[in-house]
Amino acid sequence: MPLDPIAQKMIDDSRASGRPNAHLLPVETARQNFEDTFGALTKPAIHHTVDVEIPTRDDEGIRGRLYLPSEATDLPLTVYFHGGGWLLGSIDSHDVTTRLLATESGSAVLSVDYRRGPDYRFPTAVHDAIDALEWAISGDARLPVDITRVAIAGDSAGGNLAAAVAIHVRDTGVARLRHQLLVYPVTTCDLDRGFDDEYQGIMLERDEMQWHQDNYLPSPDFAQDPRVDVLSADLSGLPDTTVILAECDPIRPQGELYAEAAQAAGVAVEVHQTLGMVHGFFGLDEVFPAATAAMEFAGSRLARAFDQELVR
């Protein structure tokens, strides 16, 4: 299927502007451009949001934002990790996405502002993600949620963190996750496997993906760590999983390979692919009408998981 015409115009306009791609800019400039782009979106109404401080194992602490779709005090909880290549993005850039996800799933959504490279390199972001989940389900957090109904979610590099957290939870038994929602996730640093050159330059470039890795990992040796290369990890015993993909996304193969590997390991997986769509579309209903169906599907999958009884 051809590229969505709205996405095609966006790409054409970007190329015509002469503005350099993110990986050709200083990190701080690339970050600000990212924030400005997403900050221009209209914020959907939601019942209430609460900014929180999440403690971390090194006592520095990180920001979080809790999105409450209703006044109920026993809402299920989805812990969300934003995308941006472990380098860009924030709870502010993904404010629209998390508002929509809370509304569609009927769950409280805790968006986590994990620390990013190159200031904080791997495994800091993984530790922050784990610490955020463990804090959220602890008595110390006192969030108005039902800590027996918890899911994790994330997009792109945030999907990578969510997948790493799911493995940690399985191995430690700190919680019983109801679901994991992975939106066009990064699952490997091997771009020979995980990059479709047919869509090179469609929102993402191969060199750009390498730039993110170089700014996240302390050295290339860490690319094989299963907390980064989650595709190589043991995926058995993970919660039911939803994978959201975009057809014209050069890293689409990473989500496809993960879904196949998880299914082979006995995990129940459902994949939703939006034809003609590009990386980064999730939550951009205001820009891409085709994005609405993906958000509704993700929300319904989470809602269904929260309503089901856990098999003991």
PDB file of C-alpha atoms in Angstrom:
ATOM      1  CA  MET A   1       0.000   0.000   0.000  1.00  0.00           C
ATOM      2  CA  PRO A   2       1.371   3.491  -0.781  1.00  0.00           C
ATOM      3  CA  LEU A   3       2.402   5.870   1.954  1.00  0.00           C
ATOM      4  CA  ASP A   4      -0.498   7.708   3.584  1.00  0.00           C
ATOM      5  CA  PRO A   5      -0.905  11.014   1.657  1.00  0.00           C
ATOM      6  CA  ILE A   6      -0.818  13.100   4.830  1.00  0.00           C
ATOM      7  CA  ALA A   7       2.425  11.430   5.871  1.00  0.00           C
ATOM      8  CA  GLN A   8       3.829  11.864   2.372  1.00  0.00           C
ATOM      9  CA  LYS A   9       3.113  15.614   2.436  1.00  0.00           C
ATOM     10  CA  MET A  10       4.672  15.904   5.889  1.00  0.00           C
ATOM     11  CA  ILE A  11       7.850  14.235   4.656  1.00  0.00           C
ATOM     12  CA  ASP A  12       7.926  16.295   1.463  1.00  0.00           C
ATOM     13  CA  ASP A  13       7.494  19.520   3.445  1.00  0.00           C
ATOM     14  CA  SER A  14      10.251  18.517   5.850  1.00  0.00           C
ATOM     15  CA  ARG A  15      12.673  17.798   3.018  1.00  0.00           C
ATOM     16  CA  ALA A  16      11.791  21.050   1.273  1.00  0.00           C
ATOM     17  CA  SER A  17      12.453  23.022   4.464  1.00  0.00           C
ATOM     18  CA  GLY A  18      16.097  22.005   4.457  1.00  0.00           C
ATOM     19  CA  ARG A  19      15.978  21.380   8.211  1.00  0.00           C
ATOM     20  CA  PRO A  20      18.611  18.779   9.147  1.00  0.00           C
ATOM     21  CA  ASN A  21      17.547  15.432  10.537  1.00  0.00           C
ATOM     22  CA  ALA A  22      17.846  14.983  14.307  1.00  0.00           C
ATOM     23  CA  HIS A  23      21.083  12.998  14.150  1.00  0.00           C
ATOM     24  CA  LEU A  24      22.805  15.868  12.320  1.00  0.00           C
ATOM     25  CA  LEU A  25      22.035  18.329  15.117  1.00  0.00           C
ATOM     26  CA  PRO A  26      23.351  18.833  18.654  1.00  0.00           C
ATOM     27  CA  VAL A  27      21.376  16.669  21.062  1.00  0.00           C
ATOM     28  CA  GLU A  28      19.819  19.629  22.864  1.00  0.00           C
ATOM     29  CA  THR A  29      18.644  21.160  19.579  1.00  0.00           C
ATOM     30  CA  ALA A  30      17.187  17.842  18.437  1.00  0.00           C
ATOM     31  CA  ARG A  31      15.395  17.515  21.769  1.00  0.00           C
ATOM     32  CA  GLN A  32      13.883  20.967  21.545  1.00  0.00           C
ATOM     33  CA  ASN A  33      12.714  20.373  17.967  1.00  0.00           C
ATOM     34  CA  PHE A  34      11.060  17.140  19.120  1.00  0.00           C
ATOM     35  CA  GLU A  35       9.305  18.891  21.998  1.00  0.00           C
ATOM     36  CA  ASP A  36       8.178  21.787  19.802  1.00  0.00           C
ATOM     37  CA  THR A  37       6.701  19.449  17.204  1.00  0.00           C
ATOM     38  CA  PHE A  38       4.586  17.468  19.651  1.00  0.00           C
ATOM     39  CA  GLY A  39       3.868  20.443  21.897  1.00  0.00           C
ATOM     40  CA  ALA A  40       1.862  22.027  19.094  1.00  0.00           C
ATOM     41  CA  LEU A  41      -0.812  19.319  19.326  1.00  0.00           C
ATOM     42  CA  THR A  42      -4.186  19.989  20.949  1.00  0.00           C
ATOM     43  CA  LYS A  43      -4.490  18.305  24.336  1.00  0.00           C
ATOM     44  CA  PRO A  44      -7.591  16.124  24.642  1.00  0.00           C
ATOM     45  CA  ALA A  45      -9.657  16.636  27.764  1.00  0.00           C
ATOM     46  CA  ILE A  46      -9.150  14.207  30.620  1.00  0.00           C
ATOM     47  CA  HIS A  47     -10.619  14.074  34.121  1.00  0.00           C
ATOM     48  CA  HIS A  48      -7.407  14.875  36.000  1.00  0.00           C
ATOM     49  CA  THR A  49      -3.599  14.743  35.836  1.00  0.00           C
ATOM     50  CA  VAL A  50      -1.160  14.662  38.731  1.00  0.00           C
ATOM     51  CA  ASP A  51       2.576  15.297  38.493  1.00  0.00           C
ATOM     52  CA  VAL A  52       4.552  13.015  40.790  1.00  0.00           C
ATOM     53  CA  GLU A  53       8.135  12.480  41.881  1.00  0.00           C
ATOM     54  CA  ILE A  54       9.332   8.891  41.446  1.00  0.00           C
ATOM     55  CA  PRO A  55      12.208   7.743  43.648  1.00  0.00           C
ATOM     56  CA  THR A  56      15.112   5.910  42.001  1.00  0.00           C
ATOM     57  CA  ARG A  57      17.739   3.540  43.343  1.00  0.00           C
ATOM     58  CA  ASP A  58      20.427   6.254  43.157  1.00  0.00           C
ATOM     59  CA  ASP A  59      18.198   8.741  45.042  1.00  0.00           C
ATOM     60  CA  GLU A  60      18.144  11.283  42.186  1.00  0.00           C
ATOM     61  CA  GLY A  61      14.459  10.767  41.432  1.00  0.00           C
ATOM     62  CA  ILE A  62      12.595  11.309  38.174  1.00  0.00           C
ATOM     63  CA  ARG A  63       9.343  12.964  37.080  1.00  0.00           C
ATOM     64  CA  GLY A  64       6.133  11.144  36.365  1.00  0.00           C
ATOM     65  CA  ARG A  65       2.625  12.155  35.408  1.00  0.00           C
ATOM     66  CA  LEU A  66      -0.503  10.237  36.336  1.00  0.00           C
ATOM     67  CA  TYR A  67      -3.479  10.513  33.977  1.00  0.00           C
ATOM     68  CA  LEU A  68      -6.850   9.729  35.558  1.00  0.00           C
ATOM     69  CA  PRO A  69      -9.790   9.194  33.175  1.00  0.00           C
ATOM     70  CA  SER A  70     -12.345   9.266  35.992  1.00  0.00           C
ATOM     71  CA  GLU A  71     -12.737  10.010  39.700  1.00  0.00           C
ATOM     72  CA  ALA A  72     -12.675   6.309  40.631  1.00  0.00           C
ATOM     73  CA  THR A  73     -10.033   5.376  43.191  1.00  0.00           C
ATOM     74  CA  ASP A  74      -9.576   1.765  42.063  1.00  0.00           C
ATOM     75  CA  LEU A  75      -8.626   2.230  38.423  1.00  0.00           C
ATOM     76  CA  PRO A  76      -6.310  -0.282  36.772  1.00  0.00           C
ATOM     77  CA  LEU A  77      -2.840   1.084  36.059  1.00  0.00           C
ATOM     78  CA  THR A  78      -0.832   1.281  32.848  1.00  0.00           C
ATOM     79  CA  VAL A  79       2.803   2.344  33.280  1.00  0.00           C
ATOM     80  CA  TYR A  80       3.954   4.071  30.079  1.00  0.00           C
ATOM     81  CA  PHE A  81       7.446   4.729  28.686  1.00  0.00           C
ATOM     82  CA  HIS A  82       7.746   7.328  25.909  1.00  0.00           C
ATOM     83  CA  GLY A  83       9.705   6.960  22.695  1.00  0.00           C
ATOM     84  CA  GLY A  84      12.538   9.059  21.308  1.00  0.00           C
ATOM     85  CA  GLY A  85      15.451   6.680  20.841  1.00  0.00           C
ATOM     86  CA  TRP A  86      16.407   6.741  24.559  1.00  0.00           C
ATOM     87  CA  LEU A  87      17.616  10.256  23.752  1.00  0.00           C
ATOM     88  CA  LEU A  88      14.659  12.479  22.827  1.00  0.00           C
ATOM     89  CA  GLY A  89      11.094  12.750  24.099  1.00  0.00           C
ATOM     90  CA  SER A  90       9.543  13.268  27.518  1.00  0.00           C
ATOM     91  CA  ILE A  91       6.275  12.987  29.394  1.00  0.00           C
ATOM     92  CA  ASP A  92       5.444  16.385  27.874  1.00  0.00           C
ATOM     93  CA  SER A  93       6.055  15.357  24.255  1.00  0.00           C
ATOM     94  CA  HIS A  94       3.826  12.310  24.786  1.00  0.00           C
ATOM     95  CA  ASP A  95       1.130  14.104  26.772  1.00  0.00           C
ATOM     96  CA  VAL A  96      -1.480  13.701  24.024  1.00  0.00           C
ATOM     97  CA  THR A  97      -0.719   9.995  23.548  1.00  0.00           C
ATOM     98  CA  THR A  98      -1.015   9.186  27.228  1.00  0.00           C
ATOM     99  CA  ARG A  99      -4.221  11.204  27.610  1.00  0.00           C
ATOM    100  CA  LEU A 100      -5.803   9.268  24.761  1.00  0.00           C
ATOM    101  CA  LEU A 101      -4.565   5.934  26.058  1.00  0.00           C
ATOM    102  CA  ALA A 102      -6.013   6.586  29.518  1.00  0.00           C
ATOM    103  CA  THR A 103      -9.376   7.475  28.010  1.00  0.00           C
ATOM    104  CA  GLU A 104      -9.500   4.531  25.605  1.00  0.00           C
ATOM    105  CA  SER A 105      -8.319   1.930  28.146  1.00  0.00           C
ATOM    106  CA  GLY A 106     -10.226   3.243  31.143  1.00  0.00           C
ATOM    107  CA  SER A 107      -7.020   2.919  33.139  1.00  0.00           C
ATOM    108  CA  ALA A 108      -4.869   5.372  35.005  1.00  0.00           C
ATOM    109  CA  VAL A 109      -1.697   5.914  32.987  1.00  0.00           C
ATOM    110  CA  LEU A 110       1.584   6.706  34.730  1.00  0.00           C
ATOM    111  CA  SER A 111       3.933   8.299  32.201  1.00  0.00           C
ATOM    112  CA  VAL A 112       7.571   7.967  33.249  1.00  0.00           C
ATOM    113  CA  ASP A 113      10.249  10.586  32.519  1.00  0.00           C
ATOM    114  CA  TYR A 114      13.177   8.166  32.617  1.00  0.00           C
ATOM    115  CA  ARG A 115      16.656   9.617  32.246  1.00  0.00           C
ATOM    116  CA  ARG A 116      18.087   9.696  28.731  1.00  0.00           C
ATOM    117  CA  GLY A 117      21.404   9.330  26.989  1.00  0.00           C
ATOM    118  CA  PRO A 118      23.999  10.607  26.503  1.00  0.00           C
ATOM    119  CA  ASP A 119      23.780  12.229  29.953  1.00  0.00           C
ATOM    120  CA  TYR A 120      22.692   8.924  31.478  1.00  0.00           C
ATOM    121  CA  ARG A 121      23.653   5.845  29.523  1.00  0.00           C
ATOM    122  CA  PHE A 122      22.365   2.281  29.694  1.00  0.00           C
ATOM    123  CA  PRO A 123      21.287   0.754  32.031  1.00  0.00           C
ATOM    124  CA  THR A 124      20.003   3.926  33.766  1.00  0.00           C
ATOM    125  CA  ALA A 125      16.809   4.115  31.685  1.00  0.00           C
ATOM    126  CA  VAL A 126      16.063   0.437  32.347  1.00  0.00           C
ATOM    127  CA  HIS A 127      16.640   0.927  36.073  1.00  0.00           C
ATOM    128  CA  ASP A 128      14.395   4.008  36.071  1.00  0.00           C
ATOM    129  CA  ALA A 129      11.652   2.067  34.290  1.00  0.00           C
ATOM    130  CA  ILE A 130      11.859  -0.790  36.783  1.00  0.00           C
ATOM    131  CA  ASP A 131      12.001   1.591  39.743  1.00  0.00           C
ATOM    132  CA  ALA A 132       8.930   3.448  38.460  1.00  0.00           C
ATOM    133  CA  LEU A 133       6.880   0.275  38.167  1.00  0.00           C
ATOM    134  CA  GLU A 134       7.948  -1.024  41.573  1.00  0.00           C
ATOM    135  CA  TRP A 135       7.225   2.340  43.203  1.00  0.00           C
ATOM    136  CA  ALA A 136       3.812   2.606  41.551  1.00  0.00           C
ATOM    137  CA  ILE A 137       2.673  -0.722  42.995  1.00  0.00           C
ATOM    138  CA  SER A 138       4.181  -0.087  46.419  1.00  0.00           C
ATOM    139  CA  GLY A 139       2.387   1.256  49.436  1.00  0.00           C
ATOM    140  CA  ASP A 140       4.638   4.325  49.346  1.00  0.00           C
ATOM    141  CA  ALA A 141       3.151   5.643  46.094  1.00  0.00           C
ATOM    142  CA  ARG A 142      -0.446   5.851  47.380  1.00  0.00           C
ATOM    143  CA  LEU A 143      -1.789   6.201  43.865  1.00  0.00           C
ATOM    144  CA  PRO A 144      -5.581   5.928  43.430  1.00  0.00           C
ATOM    145  CA  VAL A 145      -5.240   2.654  41.517  1.00  0.00           C
ATOM    146  CA  ASP A 146      -5.808  -1.079  41.873  1.00  0.00           C
ATOM    147  CA  ILE A 147      -2.285  -2.500  42.058  1.00  0.00           C
ATOM    148  CA  THR A 148      -3.568  -5.993  41.255  1.00  0.00           C
ATOM    149  CA  ARG A 149      -4.439  -4.795  37.731  1.00  0.00           C
ATOM    150  CA  VAL A 150      -1.262  -3.447  36.169  1.00  0.00           C
ATOM    151  CA  ALA A 151       0.035  -3.319  32.603  1.00  0.00           C
ATOM    152  CA  ILE A 152       3.069  -1.760  30.942  1.00  0.00           C
ATOM    153  CA  ALA A 153       3.283   0.045  27.633  1.00  0.00           C
ATOM    154  CA  GLY A 154       5.670   2.057  25.517  1.00  0.00           C
ATOM    155  CA  ASP A 155       6.416   3.239  22.017  1.00  0.00           C
ATOM    156  CA  SER A 156       9.647   2.861  20.047  1.00  0.00           C
ATOM    157  CA  ALA A 157      12.555   3.024  22.550  1.00  0.00           C
ATOM    158  CA  GLY A 158       9.897   3.163  25.272  1.00  0.00           C
ATOM    159  CA  GLY A 159       8.590  -0.129  23.928  1.00  0.00           C
ATOM    160  CA  ASN A 160      12.100  -1.487  24.364  1.00  0.00           C
ATOM    161  CA  LEU A 161      12.042  -0.407  28.021  1.00  0.00           C
ATOM    162  CA  ALA A 162       8.579  -1.896  28.540  1.00  0.00           C
ATOM    163  CA  ALA A 163       9.755  -5.228  27.127  1.00  0.00           C
ATOM    164  CA  ALA A 164      12.798  -5.185  29.425  1.00  0.00           C
ATOM    165  CA  VAL A 165      10.585  -4.415  32.430  1.00  0.00           C
ATOM    166  CA  ALA A 166       8.272  -7.312  31.571  1.00  0.00           C
ATOM    167  CA  ILE A 167      11.222  -9.689  31.617  1.00  0.00           C
ATOM    168  CA  HIS A 168      12.393  -8.278  34.962  1.00  0.00           C
ATOM    169  CA  VAL A 169       8.930  -8.678  36.458  1.00  0.00           C
ATOM    170  CA  ARG A 170       8.696 -12.278  35.257  1.00  0.00           C
ATOM    171  CA  ASP A 171      12.126 -13.117  36.687  1.00  0.00           C
ATOM    172  CA  THR A 172      11.653 -11.407  40.054  1.00  0.00           C
ATOM    173  CA  GLY A 173       7.939 -11.949  40.652  1.00  0.00           C
ATOM    174  CA  VAL A 174       7.513  -8.391  41.971  1.00  0.00           C
ATOM    175  CA  ALA A 175       4.135  -8.117  40.239  1.00  0.00           C
ATOM    176  CA  ARG A 176       1.647  -9.938  38.032  1.00  0.00           C
ATOM    177  CA  LEU A 177       1.383  -7.944  34.842  1.00  0.00           C
ATOM    178  CA  ARG A 178      -1.922  -8.207  33.027  1.00  0.00           C
ATOM    179  CA  HIS A 179      -0.571  -7.055  29.674  1.00  0.00           C
ATOM    180  CA  GLN A 180       2.213  -5.410  27.741  1.00  0.00           C
ATOM    181  CA  LEU A 181       1.487  -2.981  24.916  1.00  0.00           C
ATOM    182  CA  LEU A 182       4.414  -2.401  22.569  1.00  0.00           C
ATOM    183  CA  VAL A 183       4.052   0.266  19.906  1.00  0.00           C
ATOM    184  CA  TYR A 184       6.540  -0.092  16.997  1.00  0.00           C
ATOM    185  CA  PRO A 185       9.096  -1.220  19.595  1.00  0.00           C
ATOM    186  CA  VAL A 186      12.868  -1.254  19.313  1.00  0.00           C
ATOM    187  CA  THR A 187      13.780  -4.875  20.017  1.00  0.00           C
ATOM    188  CA  THR A 188      17.316  -5.198  18.650  1.00  0.00           C
ATOM    189  CA  CYS A 189      20.326  -3.041  17.814  1.00  0.00           C
ATOM    190  CA  ASP A 190      21.129  -5.274  14.830  1.00  0.00           C
ATOM    191  CA  LEU A 191      20.015  -3.037  11.975  1.00  0.00           C
ATOM    192  CA  ASP A 192      20.758  -5.735   9.411  1.00  0.00           C
ATOM    193  CA  ARG A 193      17.834  -7.646  10.919  1.00  0.00           C
ATOM    194  CA  GLY A 194      15.762  -4.798  12.244  1.00  0.00           C
ATOM    195  CA  PHE A 195      15.729  -2.162   9.512  1.00  0.00           C
ATOM    196  CA  ASP A 196      13.727  -2.277   6.281  1.00  0.00           C
ATOM    197  CA  ASP A 197      15.725  -0.308   3.715  1.00  0.00           C
ATOM    198  CA  GLU A 198      12.634   0.008   1.514  1.00  0.00           C
ATOM    199  CA  TYR A 199      11.449   2.695   3.944  1.00  0.00           C
ATOM    200  CA  GLN A 200      14.823   4.336   4.582  1.00  0.00           C
ATOM    201  CA  GLY A 201      14.227   8.039   5.221  1.00  0.00           C
ATOM    202  CA  ILE A 202      10.521   7.633   5.942  1.00  0.00           C
ATOM    203  CA  MET A 203      10.554   9.372   9.358  1.00  0.00           C
ATOM    204  CA  LEU A 204      13.687   7.409  10.330  1.00  0.00           C
ATOM    205  CA  GLU A 205      17.102   6.850   8.784  1.00  0.00           C
ATOM    206  CA  ARG A 206      19.551   4.006   9.385  1.00  0.00           C
ATOM    207  CA  ASP A 207      22.277   6.465  10.436  1.00  0.00           C
ATOM    208  CA  GLU A 208      19.793   8.069  12.826  1.00  0.00           C
ATOM    209  CA  MET A 209      19.109   4.714  14.498  1.00  0.00           C
ATOM    210  CA  GLN A 210      22.846   4.187  14.912  1.00  0.00           C
ATOM    211  CA  TRP A 211      23.150   7.694  16.407  1.00  0.00           C
ATOM    212  CA  HIS A 212      20.601   6.805  19.054  1.00  0.00           C
ATOM    213  CA  GLN A 213      22.455   3.614  19.930  1.00  0.00           C
ATOM    214  CA  ASP A 214      25.786   5.430  20.106  1.00  0.00           C
ATOM    215  CA  ASN A 215      24.335   7.973  22.535  1.00  0.00           C
ATOM    216  CA  TYR A 216      22.575   5.365  24.689  1.00  0.00           C
ATOM    217  CA  LEU A 217      25.024   2.503  25.045  1.00  0.00           C
ATOM    218  CA  PRO A 218      28.285   2.899  27.014  1.00  0.00           C
ATOM    219  CA  SER A 219      29.981   0.845  24.278  1.00  0.00           C
ATOM    220  CA  PRO A 220      28.869  -1.287  21.307  1.00  0.00           C
ATOM    221  CA  ASP A 221      29.384  -4.404  23.445  1.00  0.00           C
ATOM    222  CA  PHE A 222      26.170  -3.620  25.312  1.00  0.00           C
ATOM    223  CA  ALA A 223      24.118  -4.028  22.127  1.00  0.00           C
ATOM    224  CA  GLN A 224      23.876  -7.761  22.908  1.00  0.00           C
ATOM    225  CA  ASP A 225      22.603  -7.261  26.460  1.00  0.00           C
ATOM    226  CA  PRO A 226      19.107  -8.848  26.616  1.00  0.00           C
ATOM    227  CA  ARG A 227      17.819  -5.709  28.367  1.00  0.00           C
ATOM    228  CA  VAL A 228      18.540  -3.904  25.083  1.00  0.00           C
ATOM    229  CA  ASP A 229      18.366  -6.720  22.547  1.00  0.00           C
ATOM    230  CA  VAL A 230      15.116  -8.027  24.006  1.00  0.00           C
ATOM    231  CA  LEU A 231      14.636 -10.080  20.844  1.00  0.00           C
ATOM    232  CA  SER A 232      17.447 -12.370  22.048  1.00  0.00           C
ATOM    233  CA  ALA A 233      15.994 -12.756  25.556  1.00  0.00           C
ATOM    234  CA  ASP A 234      13.960 -15.668  26.862  1.00  0.00           C
ATOM    235  CA  LEU A 235      10.396 -14.496  26.187  1.00  0.00           C
ATOM    236  CA  SER A 236       8.535 -17.385  27.778  1.00  0.00           C
ATOM    237  CA  GLY A 237       6.165 -16.616  30.621  1.00  0.00           C
ATOM    238  CA  LEU A 238       5.518 -13.019  29.600  1.00  0.00           C
ATOM    239  CA  PRO A 239       2.039 -11.491  29.844  1.00  0.00           C
ATOM    240  CA  ASP A 240      -0.369 -11.340  26.928  1.00  0.00           C
ATOM    241  CA  THR A 241       0.995  -8.825  24.462  1.00  0.00           C
ATOM    242  CA  THR A 242      -0.240  -6.345  21.899  1.00  0.00           C
ATOM    243  CA  VAL A 243       2.136  -5.083  19.207  1.00  0.00           C
ATOM    244  CA  ILE A 244       1.130  -1.985  17.220  1.00  0.00           C
ATOM    245  CA  LEU A 245       2.965  -1.513  13.908  1.00  0.00           C
ATOM    246  CA  ALA A 246       3.104   0.953  11.024  1.00  0.00           C
ATOM    247  CA  GLU A 247       3.459  -0.530   7.548  1.00  0.00           C
ATOM    248  CA  CYS A 248       5.866   2.113   6.228  1.00  0.00           C
ATOM    249  CA  ASP A 249       8.124   2.148   9.283  1.00  0.00           C
ATOM    250  CA  PRO A 250      11.741   1.131   8.601  1.00  0.00           C
ATOM    251  CA  ILE A 251      11.956  -0.556  12.026  1.00  0.00           C
ATOM    252  CA  ARG A 252       8.687  -2.454  11.536  1.00  0.00           C
ATOM    253  CA  PRO A 253      10.679  -5.734  11.284  1.00  0.00           C
ATOM    254  CA  GLN A 254      11.742  -5.346  14.920  1.00  0.00           C
ATOM    255  CA  GLY A 255       8.146  -5.530  16.111  1.00  0.00           C
ATOM    256  CA  GLU A 256       7.327  -8.338  13.700  1.00  0.00           C
ATOM    257  CA  LEU A 257      10.301 -10.419  14.821  1.00  0.00           C
ATOM    258  CA  TYR A 258       9.467  -9.843  18.486  1.00  0.00           C
ATOM    259  CA  ALA A 259       5.845 -10.897  17.975  1.00  0.00           C
ATOM    260  CA  GLU A 260       6.970 -14.060  16.196  1.00  0.00           C
ATOM    261  CA  ALA A 261       9.535 -14.897  18.887  1.00  0.00           C
ATOM    262  CA  ALA A 262       7.067 -14.266  21.705  1.00  0.00           C
ATOM    263  CA  GLN A 263       4.433 -16.442  20.049  1.00  0.00           C
ATOM    264  CA  ALA A 264       7.007 -19.199  19.567  1.00  0.00           C
ATOM    265  CA  ALA A 265       7.752 -18.936  23.311  1.00  0.00           C
ATOM    266  CA  GLY A 266       4.074 -19.487  24.138  1.00  0.00           C
ATOM    267  CA  VAL A 267       2.992 -15.881  24.680  1.00  0.00           C
ATOM    268  CA  ALA A 268      -0.442 -14.805  23.437  1.00  0.00           C
ATOM    269  CA  VAL A 269       0.221 -11.970  20.991  1.00  0.00           C
ATOM    270  CA  GLU A 270      -2.031  -9.848  18.815  1.00  0.00           C
ATOM    271  CA  VAL A 271      -0.550  -7.586  16.157  1.00  0.00           C
ATOM    272  CA  HIS A 272      -2.290  -4.512  14.743  1.00  0.00           C
ATOM    273  CA  GLN A 273      -0.679  -2.970  11.663  1.00  0.00           C
ATOM    274  CA  THR A 274      -1.854   0.312  10.158  1.00  0.00           C
ATOM    275  CA  LEU A 275      -1.395   0.300   6.396  1.00  0.00           C
ATOM    276  CA  GLY A 276       0.364   3.251   4.778  1.00  0.00           C
ATOM    277  CA  MET A 277       1.344   4.663   8.157  1.00  0.00           C
ATOM    278  CA  VAL A 278       4.727   5.783   9.498  1.00  0.00           C
ATOM    279  CA  HIS A 279       6.777   5.535  12.667  1.00  0.00           C
ATOM    280  CA  GLY A 280       5.573   7.936  15.344  1.00  0.00           C
ATOM    281  CA  PHE A 281       1.906   7.971  14.305  1.00  0.00           C
ATOM    282  CA  PHE A 282       0.452   6.480  17.493  1.00  0.00           C
ATOM    283  CA  GLY A 283      -1.565   9.062  19.395  1.00  0.00           C
ATOM    284  CA  LEU A 284      -1.487  11.563  16.536  1.00  0.00           C
ATOM    285  CA  ASP A 285      -5.201  11.263  15.781  1.00  0.00           C
ATOM    286  CA  GLU A 286      -5.303  15.022  15.212  1.00  0.00           C
ATOM    287  CA  VAL A 287      -2.814  14.641  12.339  1.00  0.00           C
ATOM    288  CA  PHE A 288      -3.545  11.163  10.972  1.00  0.00           C
ATOM    289  CA  PRO A 289      -7.179   9.988  10.912  1.00  0.00           C
ATOM    290  CA  ALA A 290      -5.834   6.446  10.480  1.00  0.00           C
ATOM    291  CA  ALA A 291      -4.251   6.654  13.942  1.00  0.00           C
ATOM    292  CA  THR A 292      -7.598   6.555  15.731  1.00  0.00           C
ATOM    293  CA  ALA A 293      -8.232   2.878  15.035  1.00  0.00           C
ATOM    294  CA  ALA A 294      -4.832   1.892  16.429  1.00  0.00           C
ATOM    295  CA  MET A 295      -5.451   3.810  19.662  1.00  0.00           C
ATOM    296  CA  GLU A 296      -8.915   2.295  20.015  1.00  0.00           C
ATOM    297  CA  PHE A 297      -7.485  -1.191  19.465  1.00  0.00           C
ATOM    298  CA  ALA A 298      -4.730  -0.630  22.047  1.00  0.00           C
ATOM    299  CA  GLY A 299      -7.218   0.712  24.567  1.00  0.00           C
ATOM    300  CA  SER A 300      -9.617  -2.177  24.053  1.00  0.00           C
ATOM    301  CA  ARG A 301      -6.852  -4.732  24.470  1.00  0.00           C
ATOM    302  CA  LEU A 302      -5.796  -3.170  27.775  1.00  0.00           C
ATOM    303  CA  ALA A 303      -9.400  -2.879  28.999  1.00  0.00           C
ATOM    304  CA  ARG A 304     -10.037  -6.533  28.186  1.00  0.00           C
ATOM    305  CA  ALA A 305      -6.878  -7.603  30.011  1.00  0.00           C
ATOM    306  CA  PHE A 306      -7.869  -5.653  33.113  1.00  0.00           C
ATOM    307  CA  ASP A 307     -11.317  -7.255  33.138  1.00  0.00           C
ATOM    308  CA  GLN A 308     -10.013 -10.822  32.908  1.00  0.00           C
ATOM    309  CA  GLU A 309      -9.239 -12.998  35.921  1.00  0.00           C
ATOM    310  CA  LEU A 310      -5.601 -13.911  36.276  1.00  0.00           C
ATOM    311  CA  VAL A 311      -4.872 -17.631  35.949  1.00  0.00           C
ATOM    312  CA  ARG A 312      -3.047 -18.710  39.073  1.00  0.00           C
TER     313      ARG A 312
END
